[in-house]
PDB file of C-alpha atoms in Angstrom:
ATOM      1  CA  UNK A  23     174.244 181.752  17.989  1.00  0.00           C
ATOM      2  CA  UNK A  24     175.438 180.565  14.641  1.00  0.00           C
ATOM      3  CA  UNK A  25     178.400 178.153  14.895  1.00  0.00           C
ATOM      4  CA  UNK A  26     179.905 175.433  11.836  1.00  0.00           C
ATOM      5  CA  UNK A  27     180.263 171.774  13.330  1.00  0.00           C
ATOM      6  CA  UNK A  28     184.070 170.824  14.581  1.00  0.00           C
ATOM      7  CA  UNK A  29     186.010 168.163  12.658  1.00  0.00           C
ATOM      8  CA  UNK A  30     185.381 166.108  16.113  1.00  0.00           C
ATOM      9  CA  UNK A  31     181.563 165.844  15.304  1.00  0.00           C
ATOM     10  CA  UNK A  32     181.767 165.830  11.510  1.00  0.00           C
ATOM     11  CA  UNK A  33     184.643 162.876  12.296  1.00  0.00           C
ATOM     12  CA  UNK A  34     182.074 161.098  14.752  1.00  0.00           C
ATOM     13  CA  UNK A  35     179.207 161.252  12.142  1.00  0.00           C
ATOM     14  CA  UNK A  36     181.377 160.465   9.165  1.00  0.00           C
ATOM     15  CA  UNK A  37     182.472 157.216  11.302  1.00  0.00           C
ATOM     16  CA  UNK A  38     178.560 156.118  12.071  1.00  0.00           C
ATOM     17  CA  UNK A  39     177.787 156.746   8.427  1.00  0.00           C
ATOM     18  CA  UNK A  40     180.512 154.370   7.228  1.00  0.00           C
ATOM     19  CA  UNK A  41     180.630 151.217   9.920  1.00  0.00           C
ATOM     20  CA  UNK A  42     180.177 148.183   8.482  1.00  0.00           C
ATOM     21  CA  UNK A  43     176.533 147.571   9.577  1.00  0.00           C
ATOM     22  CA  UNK A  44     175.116 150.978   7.944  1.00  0.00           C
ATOM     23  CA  UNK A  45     173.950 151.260   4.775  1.00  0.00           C
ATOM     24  CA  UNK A  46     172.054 153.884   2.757  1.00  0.00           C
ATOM     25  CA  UNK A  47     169.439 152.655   0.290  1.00  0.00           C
ATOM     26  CA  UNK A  48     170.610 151.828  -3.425  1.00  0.00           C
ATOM     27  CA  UNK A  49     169.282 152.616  -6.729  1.00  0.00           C
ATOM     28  CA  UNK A  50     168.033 149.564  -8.483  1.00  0.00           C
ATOM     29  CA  UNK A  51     169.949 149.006 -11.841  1.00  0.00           C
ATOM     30  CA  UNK A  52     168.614 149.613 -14.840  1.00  0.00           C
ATOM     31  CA  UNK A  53     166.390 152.207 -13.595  1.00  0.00           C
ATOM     32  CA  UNK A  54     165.499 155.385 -15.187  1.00  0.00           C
ATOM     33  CA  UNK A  55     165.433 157.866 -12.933  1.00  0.00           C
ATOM     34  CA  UNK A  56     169.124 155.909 -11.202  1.00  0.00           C
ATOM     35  CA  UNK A  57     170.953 159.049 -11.533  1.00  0.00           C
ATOM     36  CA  UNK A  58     168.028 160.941  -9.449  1.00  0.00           C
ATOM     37  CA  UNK A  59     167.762 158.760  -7.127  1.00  0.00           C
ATOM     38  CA  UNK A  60     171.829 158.580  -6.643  1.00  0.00           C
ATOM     39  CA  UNK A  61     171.880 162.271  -5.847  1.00  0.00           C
ATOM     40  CA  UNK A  62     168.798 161.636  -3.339  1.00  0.00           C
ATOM     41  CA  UNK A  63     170.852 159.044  -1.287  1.00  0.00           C
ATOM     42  CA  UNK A  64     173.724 161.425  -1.509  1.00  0.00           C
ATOM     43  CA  UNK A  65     171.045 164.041  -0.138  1.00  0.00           C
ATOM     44  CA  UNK A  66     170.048 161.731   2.717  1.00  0.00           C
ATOM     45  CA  UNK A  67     173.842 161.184   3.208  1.00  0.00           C
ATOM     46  CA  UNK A  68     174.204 164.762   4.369  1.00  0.00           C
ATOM     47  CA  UNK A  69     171.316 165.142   5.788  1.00  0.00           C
ATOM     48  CA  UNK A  70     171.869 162.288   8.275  1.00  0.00           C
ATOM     49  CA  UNK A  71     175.520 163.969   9.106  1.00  0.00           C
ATOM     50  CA  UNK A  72     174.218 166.898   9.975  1.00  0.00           C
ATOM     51  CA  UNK A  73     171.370 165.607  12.257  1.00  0.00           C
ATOM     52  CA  UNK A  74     174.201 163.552  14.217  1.00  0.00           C
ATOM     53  CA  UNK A  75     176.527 166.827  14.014  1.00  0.00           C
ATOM     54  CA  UNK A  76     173.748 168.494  15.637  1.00  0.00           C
ATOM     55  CA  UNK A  77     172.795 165.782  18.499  1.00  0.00           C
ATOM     56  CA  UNK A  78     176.287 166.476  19.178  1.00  0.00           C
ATOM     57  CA  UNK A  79     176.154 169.717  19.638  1.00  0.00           C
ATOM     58  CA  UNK A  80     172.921 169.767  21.627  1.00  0.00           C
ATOM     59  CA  UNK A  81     173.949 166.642  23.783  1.00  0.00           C
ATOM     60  CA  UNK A  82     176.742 169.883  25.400  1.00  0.00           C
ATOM     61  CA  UNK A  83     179.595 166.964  24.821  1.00  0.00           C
ATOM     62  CA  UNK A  84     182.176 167.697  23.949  1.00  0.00           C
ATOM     63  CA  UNK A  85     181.303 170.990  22.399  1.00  0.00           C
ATOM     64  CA  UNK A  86     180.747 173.224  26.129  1.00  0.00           C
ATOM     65  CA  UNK A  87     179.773 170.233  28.553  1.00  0.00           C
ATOM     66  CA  UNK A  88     176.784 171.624  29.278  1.00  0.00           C
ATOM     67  CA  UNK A  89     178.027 174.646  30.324  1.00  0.00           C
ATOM     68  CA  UNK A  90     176.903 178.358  28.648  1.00  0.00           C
ATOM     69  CA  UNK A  91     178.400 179.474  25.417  1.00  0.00           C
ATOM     70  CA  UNK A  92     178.882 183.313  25.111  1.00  0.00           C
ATOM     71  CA  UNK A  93     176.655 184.976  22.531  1.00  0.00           C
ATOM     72  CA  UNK A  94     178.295 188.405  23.551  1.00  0.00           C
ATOM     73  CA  UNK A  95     179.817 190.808  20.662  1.00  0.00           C
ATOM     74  CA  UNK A  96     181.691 191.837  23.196  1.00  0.00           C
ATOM     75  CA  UNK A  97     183.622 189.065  24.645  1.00  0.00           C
ATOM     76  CA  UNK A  98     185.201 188.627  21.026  1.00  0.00           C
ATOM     77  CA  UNK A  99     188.783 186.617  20.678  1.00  0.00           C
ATOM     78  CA  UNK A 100     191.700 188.718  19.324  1.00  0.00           C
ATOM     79  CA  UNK A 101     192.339 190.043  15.956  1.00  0.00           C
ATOM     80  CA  UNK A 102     195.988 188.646  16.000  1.00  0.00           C
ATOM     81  CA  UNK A 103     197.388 185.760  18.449  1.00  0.00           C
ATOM     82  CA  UNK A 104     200.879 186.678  19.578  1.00  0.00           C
ATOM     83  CA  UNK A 105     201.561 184.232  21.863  1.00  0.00           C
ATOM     84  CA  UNK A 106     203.273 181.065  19.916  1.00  0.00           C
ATOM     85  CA  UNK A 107     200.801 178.072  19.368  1.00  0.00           C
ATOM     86  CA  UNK A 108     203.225 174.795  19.058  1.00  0.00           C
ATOM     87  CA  UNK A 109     202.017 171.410  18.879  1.00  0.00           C
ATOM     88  CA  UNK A 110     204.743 168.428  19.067  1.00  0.00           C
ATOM     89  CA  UNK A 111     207.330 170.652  21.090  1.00  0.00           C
ATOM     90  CA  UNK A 112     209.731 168.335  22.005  1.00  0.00           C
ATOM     91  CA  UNK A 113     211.116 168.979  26.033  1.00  0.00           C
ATOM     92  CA  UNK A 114     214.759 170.217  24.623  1.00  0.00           C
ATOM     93  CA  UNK A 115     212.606 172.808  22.212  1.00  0.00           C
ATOM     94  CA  UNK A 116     210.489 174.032  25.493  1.00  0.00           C
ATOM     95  CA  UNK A 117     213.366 174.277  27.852  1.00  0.00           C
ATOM     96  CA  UNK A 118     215.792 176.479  25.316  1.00  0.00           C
ATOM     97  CA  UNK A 119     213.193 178.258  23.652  1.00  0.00           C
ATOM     98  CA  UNK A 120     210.171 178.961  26.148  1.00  0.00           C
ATOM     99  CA  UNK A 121     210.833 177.565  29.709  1.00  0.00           C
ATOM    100  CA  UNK A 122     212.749 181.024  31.161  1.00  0.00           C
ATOM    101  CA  UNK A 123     211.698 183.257  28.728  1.00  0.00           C
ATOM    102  CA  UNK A 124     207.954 183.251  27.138  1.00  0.00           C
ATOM    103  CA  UNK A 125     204.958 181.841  27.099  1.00  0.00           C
ATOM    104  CA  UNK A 126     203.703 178.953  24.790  1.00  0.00           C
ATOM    105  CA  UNK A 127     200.644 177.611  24.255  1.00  0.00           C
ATOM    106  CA  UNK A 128     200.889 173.577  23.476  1.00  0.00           C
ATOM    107  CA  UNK A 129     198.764 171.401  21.630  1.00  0.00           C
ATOM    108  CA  UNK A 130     198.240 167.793  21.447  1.00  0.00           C
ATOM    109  CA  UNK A 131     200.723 167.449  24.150  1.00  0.00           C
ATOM    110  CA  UNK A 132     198.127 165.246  26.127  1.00  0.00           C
ATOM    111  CA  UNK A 133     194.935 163.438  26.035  1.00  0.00           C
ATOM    112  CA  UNK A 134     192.489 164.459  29.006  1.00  0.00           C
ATOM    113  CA  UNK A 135     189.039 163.849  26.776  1.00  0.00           C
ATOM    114  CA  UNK A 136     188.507 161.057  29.652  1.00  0.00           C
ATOM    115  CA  UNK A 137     188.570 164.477  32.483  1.00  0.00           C
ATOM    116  CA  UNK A 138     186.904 166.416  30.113  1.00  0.00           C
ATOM    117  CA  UNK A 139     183.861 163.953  29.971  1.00  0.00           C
ATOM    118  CA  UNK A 140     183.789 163.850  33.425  1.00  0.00           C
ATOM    119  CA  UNK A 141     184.016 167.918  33.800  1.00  0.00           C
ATOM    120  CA  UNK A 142     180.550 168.240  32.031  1.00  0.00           C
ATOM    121  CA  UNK A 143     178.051 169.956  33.867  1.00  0.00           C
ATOM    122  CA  UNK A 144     176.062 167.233  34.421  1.00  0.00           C
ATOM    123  CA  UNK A 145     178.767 165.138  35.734  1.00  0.00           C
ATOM    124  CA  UNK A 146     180.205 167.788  38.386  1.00  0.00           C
ATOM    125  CA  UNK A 147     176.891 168.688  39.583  1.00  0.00           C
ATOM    126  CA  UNK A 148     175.834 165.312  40.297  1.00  0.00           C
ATOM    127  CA  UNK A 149     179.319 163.873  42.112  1.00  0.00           C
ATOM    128  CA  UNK A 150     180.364 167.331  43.769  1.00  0.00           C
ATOM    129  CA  UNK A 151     177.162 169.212  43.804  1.00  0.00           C
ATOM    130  CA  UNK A 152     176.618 168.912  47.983  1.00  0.00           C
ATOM    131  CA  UNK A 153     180.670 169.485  48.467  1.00  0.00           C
ATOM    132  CA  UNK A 154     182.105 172.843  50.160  1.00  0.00           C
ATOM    133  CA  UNK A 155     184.013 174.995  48.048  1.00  0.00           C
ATOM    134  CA  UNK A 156     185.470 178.069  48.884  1.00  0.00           C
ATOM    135  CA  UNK A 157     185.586 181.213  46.590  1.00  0.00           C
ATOM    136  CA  UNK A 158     187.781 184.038  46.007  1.00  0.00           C
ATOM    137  CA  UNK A 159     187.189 187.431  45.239  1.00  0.00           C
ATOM    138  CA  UNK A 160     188.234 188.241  41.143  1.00  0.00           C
ATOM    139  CA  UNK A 161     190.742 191.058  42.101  1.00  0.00           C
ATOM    140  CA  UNK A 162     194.768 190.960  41.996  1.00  0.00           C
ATOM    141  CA  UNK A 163     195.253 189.923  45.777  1.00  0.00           C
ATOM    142  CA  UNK A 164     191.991 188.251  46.198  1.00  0.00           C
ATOM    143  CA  UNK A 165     191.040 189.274  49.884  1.00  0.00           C
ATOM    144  CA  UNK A 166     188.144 187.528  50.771  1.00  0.00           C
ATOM    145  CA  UNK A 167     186.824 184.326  50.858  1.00  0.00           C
ATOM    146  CA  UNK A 168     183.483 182.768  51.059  1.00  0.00           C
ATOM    147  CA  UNK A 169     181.922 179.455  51.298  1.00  0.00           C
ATOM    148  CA  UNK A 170     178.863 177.560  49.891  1.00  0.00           C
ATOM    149  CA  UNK A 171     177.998 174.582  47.800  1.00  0.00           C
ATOM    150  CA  UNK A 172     179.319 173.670  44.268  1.00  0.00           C
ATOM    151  CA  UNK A 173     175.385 173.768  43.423  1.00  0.00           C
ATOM    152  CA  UNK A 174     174.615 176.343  44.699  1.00  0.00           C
ATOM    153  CA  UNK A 175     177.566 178.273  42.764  1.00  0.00           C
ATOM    154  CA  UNK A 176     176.734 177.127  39.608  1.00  0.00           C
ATOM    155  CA  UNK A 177     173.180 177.655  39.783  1.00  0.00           C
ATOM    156  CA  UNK A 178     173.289 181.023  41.869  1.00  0.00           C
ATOM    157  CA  UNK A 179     176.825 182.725  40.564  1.00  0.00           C
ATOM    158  CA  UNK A 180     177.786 181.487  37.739  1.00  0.00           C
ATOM    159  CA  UNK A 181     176.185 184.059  35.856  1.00  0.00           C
ATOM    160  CA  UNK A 182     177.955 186.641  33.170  1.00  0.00           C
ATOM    161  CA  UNK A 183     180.163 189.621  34.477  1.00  0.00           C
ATOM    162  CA  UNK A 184     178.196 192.513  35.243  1.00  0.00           C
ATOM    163  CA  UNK A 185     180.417 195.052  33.639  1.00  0.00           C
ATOM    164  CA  UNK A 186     180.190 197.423  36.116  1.00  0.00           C
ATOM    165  CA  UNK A 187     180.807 195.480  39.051  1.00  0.00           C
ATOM    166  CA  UNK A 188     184.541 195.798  40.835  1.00  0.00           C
ATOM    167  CA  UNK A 189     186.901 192.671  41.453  1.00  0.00           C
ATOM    168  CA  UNK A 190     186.062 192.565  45.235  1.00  0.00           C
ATOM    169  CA  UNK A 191     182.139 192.501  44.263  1.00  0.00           C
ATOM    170  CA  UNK A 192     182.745 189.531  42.131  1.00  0.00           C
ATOM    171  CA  UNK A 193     183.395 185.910  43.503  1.00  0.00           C
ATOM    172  CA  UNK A 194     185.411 183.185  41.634  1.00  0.00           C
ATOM    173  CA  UNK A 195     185.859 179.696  42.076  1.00  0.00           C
ATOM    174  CA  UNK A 196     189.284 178.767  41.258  1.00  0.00           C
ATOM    175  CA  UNK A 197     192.171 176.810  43.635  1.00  0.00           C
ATOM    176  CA  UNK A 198     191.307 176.649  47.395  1.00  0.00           C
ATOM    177  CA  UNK A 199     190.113 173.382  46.250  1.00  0.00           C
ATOM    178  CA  UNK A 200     189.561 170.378  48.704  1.00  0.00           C
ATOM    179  CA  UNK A 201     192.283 167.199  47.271  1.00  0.00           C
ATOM    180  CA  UNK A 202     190.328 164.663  49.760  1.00  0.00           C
ATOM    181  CA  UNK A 203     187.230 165.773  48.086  1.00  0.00           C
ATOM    182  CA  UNK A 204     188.034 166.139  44.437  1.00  0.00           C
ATOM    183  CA  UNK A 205     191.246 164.025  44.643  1.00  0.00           C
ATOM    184  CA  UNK A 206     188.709 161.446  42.544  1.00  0.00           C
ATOM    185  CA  UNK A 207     188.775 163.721  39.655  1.00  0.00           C
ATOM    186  CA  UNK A 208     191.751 165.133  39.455  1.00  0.00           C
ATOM    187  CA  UNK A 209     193.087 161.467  38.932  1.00  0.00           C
ATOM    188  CA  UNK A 210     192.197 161.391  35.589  1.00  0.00           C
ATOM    189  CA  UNK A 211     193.817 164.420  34.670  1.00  0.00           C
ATOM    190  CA  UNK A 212     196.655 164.215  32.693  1.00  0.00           C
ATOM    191  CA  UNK A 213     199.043 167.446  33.114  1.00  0.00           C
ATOM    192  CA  UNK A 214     201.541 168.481  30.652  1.00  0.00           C
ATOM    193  CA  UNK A 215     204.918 166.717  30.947  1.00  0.00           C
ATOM    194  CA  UNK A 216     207.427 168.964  30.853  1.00  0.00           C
ATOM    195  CA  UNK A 217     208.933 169.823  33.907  1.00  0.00           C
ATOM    196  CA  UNK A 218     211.147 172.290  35.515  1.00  0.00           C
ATOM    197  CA  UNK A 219     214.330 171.175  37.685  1.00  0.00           C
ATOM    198  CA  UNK A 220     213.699 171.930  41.409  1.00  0.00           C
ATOM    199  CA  UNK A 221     209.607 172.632  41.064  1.00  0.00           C
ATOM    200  CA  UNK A 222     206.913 170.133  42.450  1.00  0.00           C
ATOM    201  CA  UNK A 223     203.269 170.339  40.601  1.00  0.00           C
ATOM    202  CA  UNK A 224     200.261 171.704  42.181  1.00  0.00           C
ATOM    203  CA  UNK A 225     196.552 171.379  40.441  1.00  0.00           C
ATOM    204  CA  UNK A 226     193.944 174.436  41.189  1.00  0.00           C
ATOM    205  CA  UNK A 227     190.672 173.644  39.680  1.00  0.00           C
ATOM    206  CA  UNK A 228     187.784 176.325  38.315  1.00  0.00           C
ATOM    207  CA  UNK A 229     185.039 177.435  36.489  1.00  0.00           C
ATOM    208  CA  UNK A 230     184.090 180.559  35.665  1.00  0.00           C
ATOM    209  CA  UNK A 231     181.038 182.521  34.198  1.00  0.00           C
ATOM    210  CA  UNK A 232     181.129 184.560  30.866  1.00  0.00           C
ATOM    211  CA  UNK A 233     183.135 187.896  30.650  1.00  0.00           C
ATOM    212  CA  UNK A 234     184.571 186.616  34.464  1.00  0.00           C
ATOM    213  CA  UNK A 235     188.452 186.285  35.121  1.00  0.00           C
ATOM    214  CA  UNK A 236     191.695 187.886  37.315  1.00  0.00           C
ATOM    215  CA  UNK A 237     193.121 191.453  36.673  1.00  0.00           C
ATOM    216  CA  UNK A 238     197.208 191.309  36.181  1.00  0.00           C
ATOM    217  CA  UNK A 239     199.063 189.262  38.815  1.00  0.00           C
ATOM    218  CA  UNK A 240     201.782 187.287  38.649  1.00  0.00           C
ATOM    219  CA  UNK A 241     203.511 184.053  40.654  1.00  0.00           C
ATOM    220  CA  UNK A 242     205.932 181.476  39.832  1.00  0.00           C
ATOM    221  CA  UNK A 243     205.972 179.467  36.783  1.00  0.00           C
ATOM    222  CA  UNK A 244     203.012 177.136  35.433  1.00  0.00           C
ATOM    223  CA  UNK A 245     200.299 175.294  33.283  1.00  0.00           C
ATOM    224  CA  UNK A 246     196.641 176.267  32.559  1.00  0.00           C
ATOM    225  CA  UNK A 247     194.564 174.021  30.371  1.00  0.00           C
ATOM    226  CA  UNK A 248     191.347 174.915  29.101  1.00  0.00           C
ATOM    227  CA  UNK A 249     188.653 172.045  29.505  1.00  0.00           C
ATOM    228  CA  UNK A 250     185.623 173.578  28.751  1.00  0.00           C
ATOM    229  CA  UNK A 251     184.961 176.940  26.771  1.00  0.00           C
ATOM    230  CA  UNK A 252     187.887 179.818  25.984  1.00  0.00           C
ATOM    231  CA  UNK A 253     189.601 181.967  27.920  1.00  0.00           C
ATOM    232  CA  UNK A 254     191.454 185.195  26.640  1.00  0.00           C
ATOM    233  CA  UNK A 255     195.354 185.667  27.826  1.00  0.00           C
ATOM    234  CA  UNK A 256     196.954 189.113  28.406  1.00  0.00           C
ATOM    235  CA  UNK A 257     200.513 188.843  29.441  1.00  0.00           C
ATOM    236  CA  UNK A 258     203.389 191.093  30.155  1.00  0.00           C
ATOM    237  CA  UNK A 259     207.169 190.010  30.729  1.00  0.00           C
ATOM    238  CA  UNK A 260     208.382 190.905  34.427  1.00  0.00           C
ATOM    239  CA  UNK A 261     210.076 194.100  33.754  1.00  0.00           C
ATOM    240  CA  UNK A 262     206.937 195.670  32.316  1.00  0.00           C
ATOM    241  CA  UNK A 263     204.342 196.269  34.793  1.00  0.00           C
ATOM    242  CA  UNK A 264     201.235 196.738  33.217  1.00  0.00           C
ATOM    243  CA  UNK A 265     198.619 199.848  33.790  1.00  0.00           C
ATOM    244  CA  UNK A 266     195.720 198.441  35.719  1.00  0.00           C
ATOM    245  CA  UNK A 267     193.543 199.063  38.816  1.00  0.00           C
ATOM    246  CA  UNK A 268     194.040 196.008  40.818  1.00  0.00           C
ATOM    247  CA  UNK A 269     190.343 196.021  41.995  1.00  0.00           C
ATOM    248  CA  UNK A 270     188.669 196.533  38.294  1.00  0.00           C
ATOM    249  CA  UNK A 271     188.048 193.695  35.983  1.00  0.00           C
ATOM    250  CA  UNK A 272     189.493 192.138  33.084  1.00  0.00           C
ATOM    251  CA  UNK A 273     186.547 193.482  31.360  1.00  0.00           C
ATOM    252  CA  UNK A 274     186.520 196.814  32.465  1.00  0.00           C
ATOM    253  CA  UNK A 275     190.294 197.276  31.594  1.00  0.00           C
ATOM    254  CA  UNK A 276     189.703 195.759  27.839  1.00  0.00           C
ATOM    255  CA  UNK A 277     187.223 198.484  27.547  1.00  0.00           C
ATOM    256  CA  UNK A 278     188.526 201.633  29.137  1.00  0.00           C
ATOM    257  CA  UNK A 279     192.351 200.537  29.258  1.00  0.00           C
ATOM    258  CA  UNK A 280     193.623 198.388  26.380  1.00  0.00           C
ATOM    259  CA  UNK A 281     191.640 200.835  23.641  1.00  0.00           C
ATOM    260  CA  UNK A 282     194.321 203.699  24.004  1.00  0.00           C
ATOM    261  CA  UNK A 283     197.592 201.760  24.650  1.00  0.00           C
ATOM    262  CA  UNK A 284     199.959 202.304  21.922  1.00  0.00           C
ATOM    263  CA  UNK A 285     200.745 199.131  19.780  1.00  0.00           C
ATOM    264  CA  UNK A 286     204.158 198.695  21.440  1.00  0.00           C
ATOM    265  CA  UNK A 287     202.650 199.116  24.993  1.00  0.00           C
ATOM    266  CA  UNK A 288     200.102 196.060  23.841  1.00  0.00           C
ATOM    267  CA  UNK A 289     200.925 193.067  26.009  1.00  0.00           C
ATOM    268  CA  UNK A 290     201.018 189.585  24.242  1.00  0.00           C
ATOM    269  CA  UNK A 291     197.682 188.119  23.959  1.00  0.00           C
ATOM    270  CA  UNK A 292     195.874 184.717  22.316  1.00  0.00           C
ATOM    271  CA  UNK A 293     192.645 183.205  23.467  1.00  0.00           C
ATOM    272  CA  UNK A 294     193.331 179.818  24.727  1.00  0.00           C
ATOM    273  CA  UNK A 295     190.931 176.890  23.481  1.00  0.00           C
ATOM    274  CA  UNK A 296     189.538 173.936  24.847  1.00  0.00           C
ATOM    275  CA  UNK A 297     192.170 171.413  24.749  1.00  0.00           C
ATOM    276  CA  UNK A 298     194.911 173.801  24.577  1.00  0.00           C
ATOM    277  CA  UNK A 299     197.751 174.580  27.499  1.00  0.00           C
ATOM    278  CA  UNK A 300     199.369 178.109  27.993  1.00  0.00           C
ATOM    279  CA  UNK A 301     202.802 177.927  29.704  1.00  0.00           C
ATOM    280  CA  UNK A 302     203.525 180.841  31.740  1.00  0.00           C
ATOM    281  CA  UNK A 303     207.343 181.611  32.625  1.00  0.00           C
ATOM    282  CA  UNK A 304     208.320 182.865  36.264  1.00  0.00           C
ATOM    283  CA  UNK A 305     207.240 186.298  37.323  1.00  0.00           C
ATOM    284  CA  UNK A 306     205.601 187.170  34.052  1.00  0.00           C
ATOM    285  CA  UNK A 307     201.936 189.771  34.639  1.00  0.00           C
ATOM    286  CA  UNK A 308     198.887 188.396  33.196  1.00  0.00           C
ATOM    287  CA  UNK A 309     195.473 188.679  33.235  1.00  0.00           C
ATOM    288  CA  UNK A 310     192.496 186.484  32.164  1.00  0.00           C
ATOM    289  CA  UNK A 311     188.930 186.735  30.653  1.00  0.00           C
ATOM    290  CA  UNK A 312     186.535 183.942  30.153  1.00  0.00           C
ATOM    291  CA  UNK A 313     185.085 184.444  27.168  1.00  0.00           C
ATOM    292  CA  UNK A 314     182.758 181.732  27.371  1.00  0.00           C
ATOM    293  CA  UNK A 315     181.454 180.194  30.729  1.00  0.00           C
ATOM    294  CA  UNK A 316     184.837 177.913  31.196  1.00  0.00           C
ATOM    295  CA  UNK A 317     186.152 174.952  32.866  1.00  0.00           C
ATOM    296  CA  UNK A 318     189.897 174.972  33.591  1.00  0.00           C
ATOM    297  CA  UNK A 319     192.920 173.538  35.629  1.00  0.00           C
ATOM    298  CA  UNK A 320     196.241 175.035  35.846  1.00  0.00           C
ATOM    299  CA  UNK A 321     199.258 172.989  37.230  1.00  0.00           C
ATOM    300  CA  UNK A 322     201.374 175.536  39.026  1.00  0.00           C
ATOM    301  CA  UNK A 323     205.032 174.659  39.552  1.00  0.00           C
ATOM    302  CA  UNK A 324     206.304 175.910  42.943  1.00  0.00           C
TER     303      UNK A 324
END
């Protein structure tokens, strides 16, 4: 899959390339062919920022962690975000502006590159791979439950959405998660600050594979921060229940559904980034898809 390097790895090469102890080779003055050999250091120049771009990228940190990038056509993000992306909201902007009546997604609001690191797939598998979870089935009211290892999850489950598979046929790792177990991690995590008078936080944890998430639900008020990969946000406000089969997938309703709703019967959608936070208001319907194999923690406030 073609991708162009992020300003985070062009940033980290650019620094290596210009610390004090590195130095390129120099034209000797007074030579004749200086101006061809200027342009050759300039060549090795790029060159060497592209091979560290790359190590980068292969190394799966902090570009997916390690964890499966989606080469599907299919599992493509929005023409047109329509959810508002705000970075420096102050706490008196979110409270009059988004807090009781849409959703927001922040930016820069907090630094968790410490819990990302430590989300990699390396990482998880080799602190929590022997550890319990529980899973829940990927449709509205999520039924059943099942148990097995984080391992054997991730090496046995976590594989892309069969698109004809139902909600109850598909098992999801997200919440039910063990605090005395993964208290360690979720330590490091830093949630987003604002808060709402009268709520207490509450973390649920997950990962998810490729063209995987929840049909339309909706609960109280909360968070959900995107560690690894991108997920895709559909969202209606609580007067307008959406049209959906509460036992089909996110997938299957983007394909047979959302193609034949009329503009205004759209719900507001964005595709939420690693690094990024969607706020979700009380009561409001929405539905997810991974669009890449994803890492994520919401902070729900009950």
């Amino acid at each position: 899959m073609r991708r162009t390097f992020s300003q985070t790895e062009l940033s980290t090469a650019q620094s290596l390339t210009n610390s004090p102890g590195f130095q390129f080779p120099q034209p000797s003055e007074g030579s004749v062919f200086m101006g061809l050999r200027r342009w050759r250091c300039i060549g090795i120049r790029f060159l060497f920022l592209a091979l560290v771009a790359f190590a980068c990228f292969e190394s799966g940190n902090p570009v997916s962690g390690g964890w499966k990038l989606s080469g599907h056509l299919a599992l493509e993000e929005e023409e047109q975000c329509t959810v508002d992306r705000r970075a420096n909201l102050t706490y008196a902007e979110f409270i009059h502006q988004y807090a009781f009546s849409r959703p927001v997604i922040l930016q820069r609001l907090t630094d968790n590159s410490l819990f990302q690191d430590l989300c990699s797939k390396e990482k998880l598998l080799a602190e929590f791979g022997d550890f319990r979870i529980r899973l829940s089935t990927a449709n509205t009211y999520s039924y059943q439950k099942v148990d097995l290892s984080f391992q054997e999850y991730v090496e046995q489950l976590l594989a892309p959405q069969d698109p004809k598979s139902l909600g109850n046929d598909t098992l999801y790792f997200f919440g039910d998660n063990n605090f005395t177990e993964w208290g360690g991690l979720f330590q490091h995590y830093s949630p987003p600050p604002f808060h709402l008078l009268g709520t207490t936080a509450a973390y649920s944890f997950g990962i998810a594979g490729v063209g995987s998430g929840v049909p339309f639900h909706w609960h109280g008020p909360g968070y959900s921060e995107v560690i690894f990969g991108r997920k895709r946000w559909f969202l209606y406000p609580p007067e307008k229940r959406p049209d959906f089969h509460p036992n089909k997938t996110t997938l299957t309703w983007l394909r047979d559904t959302y193609p034949a709703l009329p503009i205004t019967e759209r719900p507001l959608q964005c595709t939420v980034q690693a690094g990024e936070v969607l706020y979700f208001p009380d009561r409001w319907w929405h539905a997810t898809l991974n669009l890449d194999t994803s890492v994520f923690i919401s902070t729900f406030l009950g």
